PDB file of C-alpha atoms in Angstrom:
ATOM      1  CA  MET A   1      34.165 -41.970  29.234  1.00  0.00           C
ATOM      2  CA  ASP A   2      37.608 -42.504  28.154  1.00  0.00           C
ATOM      3  CA  TYR A   3      39.813 -39.270  26.935  1.00  0.00           C
ATOM      4  CA  ARG A   4      39.577 -41.022  23.803  1.00  0.00           C
ATOM      5  CA  ASP A   5      36.013 -40.491  23.331  1.00  0.00           C
ATOM      6  CA  ILE A   6      36.271 -36.908  25.074  1.00  0.00           C
ATOM      7  CA  ILE A   7      38.415 -35.687  21.456  1.00  0.00           C
ATOM      8  CA  ILE A   8      36.383 -37.518  19.256  1.00  0.00           C
ATOM      9  CA  VAL A   9      33.573 -35.317  20.836  1.00  0.00           C
ATOM     10  CA  LEU A  10      35.989 -32.535  19.928  1.00  0.00           C
ATOM     11  CA  PHE A  11      36.526 -33.481  16.534  1.00  0.00           C
ATOM     12  CA  ALA A  12      32.513 -33.627  15.748  1.00  0.00           C
ATOM     13  CA  SER A  13      31.972 -30.239  17.072  1.00  0.00           C
ATOM     14  CA  LEU A  14      34.556 -28.933  14.908  1.00  0.00           C
ATOM     15  CA  VAL A  15      33.007 -30.424  11.878  1.00  0.00           C
ATOM     16  CA  GLY A  16      29.466 -29.793  13.370  1.00  0.00           C
ATOM     17  CA  PHE A  17      30.346 -26.030  13.989  1.00  0.00           C
ATOM     18  CA  PHE A  18      30.450 -25.445  10.466  1.00  0.00           C
ATOM     19  CA  PHE A  19      26.737 -26.665  10.096  1.00  0.00           C
ATOM     20  CA  ASN A  20      25.546 -24.891  13.205  1.00  0.00           C
ATOM     21  CA  SER A  21      27.294 -22.617  14.907  1.00  0.00           C
ATOM     22  CA  GLN A  22      25.544 -23.050  18.396  1.00  0.00           C
ATOM     23  CA  ILE A  23      25.672 -26.775  18.722  1.00  0.00           C
ATOM     24  CA  GLY A  24      29.581 -26.601  17.432  1.00  0.00           C
ATOM     25  CA  LEU A  25      30.483 -24.702  20.390  1.00  0.00           C
ATOM     26  CA  LEU A  26      28.119 -26.032  22.666  1.00  0.00           C
ATOM     27  CA  GLY A  27      29.873 -29.662  22.026  1.00  0.00           C
ATOM     28  CA  LEU A  28      33.394 -27.639  21.738  1.00  0.00           C
ATOM     29  CA  THR A  29      32.829 -26.133  24.822  1.00  0.00           C
ATOM     30  CA  PHE A  30      31.744 -29.576  26.501  1.00  0.00           C
ATOM     31  CA  SER A  31      34.378 -31.191  25.226  1.00  0.00           C
ATOM     32  CA  ILE A  32      37.281 -28.944  26.231  1.00  0.00           C
ATOM     33  CA  ALA A  33      36.053 -28.452  29.659  1.00  0.00           C
ATOM     34  CA  GLY A  34      35.745 -32.366  29.795  1.00  0.00           C
ATOM     35  CA  LEU A  35      39.734 -32.898  28.870  1.00  0.00           C
ATOM     36  CA  SER A  36      40.887 -30.016  31.315  1.00  0.00           C
ATOM     37  CA  LEU A  37      38.846 -32.046  34.079  1.00  0.00           C
ATOM     38  CA  SER A  38      39.733 -35.416  33.136  1.00  0.00           C
ATOM     39  CA  SER A  39      43.697 -34.229  33.111  1.00  0.00           C
ATOM     40  CA  LYS A  40      43.038 -32.527  36.576  1.00  0.00           C
ATOM     41  CA  ILE A  41      41.289 -35.373  38.531  1.00  0.00           C
ATOM     42  CA  GLY A  42      41.782 -38.680  36.278  1.00  0.00           C
ATOM     43  CA  ASN A  43      43.709 -41.646  37.725  1.00  0.00           C
ATOM     44  CA  GLU A  44      44.982 -44.282  35.462  1.00  0.00           C
ATOM     45  CA  LEU A  45      45.956 -47.616  36.802  1.00  0.00           C
ATOM     46  CA  ASP A  46      48.835 -49.703  35.519  1.00  0.00           C
ATOM     47  CA  LEU A  47      47.234 -52.843  36.609  1.00  0.00           C
ATOM     48  CA  GLN A  48      45.602 -55.278  34.349  1.00  0.00           C
ATOM     49  CA  THR A  49      43.709 -57.474  36.501  1.00  0.00           C
ATOM     50  CA  VAL A  50      41.303 -57.757  38.995  1.00  0.00           C
ATOM     51  CA  GLY A  51      43.871 -59.606  41.505  1.00  0.00           C
ATOM     52  CA  GLN A  52      46.477 -57.079  41.029  1.00  0.00           C
ATOM     53  CA  VAL A  53      44.021 -54.100  42.004  1.00  0.00           C
ATOM     54  CA  ALA A  54      42.945 -56.426  45.196  1.00  0.00           C
ATOM     55  CA  GLU A  55      46.850 -56.667  45.933  1.00  0.00           C
ATOM     56  CA  LYS A  56      47.695 -53.365  45.731  1.00  0.00           C
ATOM     57  CA  MET A  57      44.282 -52.356  47.713  1.00  0.00           C
ATOM     58  CA  THR A  58      45.066 -54.729  50.568  1.00  0.00           C
ATOM     59  CA  ARG A  59      48.979 -54.006  50.518  1.00  0.00           C
ATOM     60  CA  GLU A  60      48.048 -50.216  50.746  1.00  0.00           C
ATOM     61  CA  ASN A  61      44.832 -50.309  53.207  1.00  0.00           C
ATOM     62  CA  TYR A  62      45.347 -53.358  54.858  1.00  0.00           C
ATOM     63  CA  LEU A  63      43.458 -52.736  58.081  1.00  0.00           C
ATOM     64  CA  LYS A  64      40.629 -50.707  56.158  1.00  0.00           C
ATOM     65  CA  SER A  65      40.317 -53.984  53.964  1.00  0.00           C
ATOM     66  CA  ARG A  66      39.250 -56.174  56.858  1.00  0.00           C
ATOM     67  CA  ARG A  67      35.860 -56.536  58.016  1.00  0.00           C
ATOM     68  CA  ASN A  68      36.772 -55.925  61.688  1.00  0.00           C
ATOM     69  CA  PRO A  69      39.868 -53.363  61.453  1.00  0.00           C
ATOM     70  CA  LYS A  70      40.653 -54.027  64.930  1.00  0.00           C
ATOM     71  CA  THR A  71      42.083 -57.255  64.223  1.00  0.00           C
ATOM     72  CA  PHE A  72      44.807 -58.984  61.723  1.00  0.00           C
ATOM     73  CA  ASN A  73      45.694 -62.151  60.302  1.00  0.00           C
ATOM     74  CA  LYS A  74      49.579 -63.256  61.555  1.00  0.00           C
ATOM     75  CA  ASN A  75      49.869 -65.181  58.040  1.00  0.00           C
ATOM     76  CA  GLU A  76      48.494 -62.592  56.089  1.00  0.00           C
ATOM     77  CA  ILE A  77      50.334 -59.768  57.421  1.00  0.00           C
ATOM     78  CA  GLU A  78      53.839 -61.136  56.587  1.00  0.00           C
ATOM     79  CA  LYS A  79      52.751 -61.513  53.109  1.00  0.00           C
ATOM     80  CA  VAL A  80      51.688 -58.128  53.081  1.00  0.00           C
ATOM     81  CA  LEU A  81      54.924 -56.447  54.604  1.00  0.00           C
ATOM     82  CA  THR A  82      56.897 -58.947  52.459  1.00  0.00           C
ATOM     83  CA  ASP A  83      55.112 -57.575  49.112  1.00  0.00           C
ATOM     84  CA  TRP A  84      55.079 -53.822  50.958  1.00  0.00           C
ATOM     85  CA  PHE A  85      59.328 -53.928  51.591  1.00  0.00           C
ATOM     86  CA  SER A  86      59.816 -55.460  48.287  1.00  0.00           C
ATOM     87  CA  ASN A  87      57.416 -53.296  45.793  1.00  0.00           C
ATOM     88  CA  ASP A  88      58.044 -49.831  47.835  1.00  0.00           C
ATOM     89  CA  LEU A  89      61.902 -50.214  48.767  1.00  0.00           C
ATOM     90  CA  ASP A  90      62.912 -52.491  45.867  1.00  0.00           C
ATOM     91  CA  LEU A  91      64.036 -55.310  48.027  1.00  0.00           C
ATOM     92  CA  ASP A  92      64.331 -58.897  46.762  1.00  0.00           C
ATOM     93  CA  LYS A  93      61.501 -61.084  48.504  1.00  0.00           C
ATOM     94  CA  SER A  94      63.568 -63.841  48.899  1.00  0.00           C
ATOM     95  CA  LYS A  95      66.223 -61.942  50.900  1.00  0.00           C
ATOM     96  CA  LEU A  96      62.920 -60.571  53.229  1.00  0.00           C
ATOM     97  CA  THR A  97      62.231 -63.556  55.674  1.00  0.00           C
ATOM     98  CA  ARG A  98      61.494 -63.689  59.612  1.00  0.00           C
ATOM     99  CA  GLU A  99      65.398 -63.657  60.351  1.00  0.00           C
ATOM    100  CA  ALA A 100      66.493 -61.052  58.080  1.00  0.00           C
ATOM    101  CA  LYS A 101      68.078 -58.011  59.774  1.00  0.00           C
ATOM    102  CA  PHE A 102      67.817 -53.944  58.982  1.00  0.00           C
ATOM    103  CA  VAL A 103      71.788 -52.919  58.319  1.00  0.00           C
TER     104      VAL A 103
END
């Protein structure tokens, strides 16, 4: 259920309150509780595709995403580190090579 759905329930409860006050009050209680709960624990991703979600998950939890967390692929780890430094430190990916030095 999206927060927009909870707002619709809130308005429907306000209208329903005039017809049956007990049901309207119950709807108001649930919708207000739902809105406060969703604002406290809700998360929203700014990603549009499943591929972007997979890349973000791999970048942030590479070892946990592996079938055997005690191993890693050297070719994959280079891409993961390049993406990680590029996204988190706002560095240009073309300058992030094996020969690049910290200055």
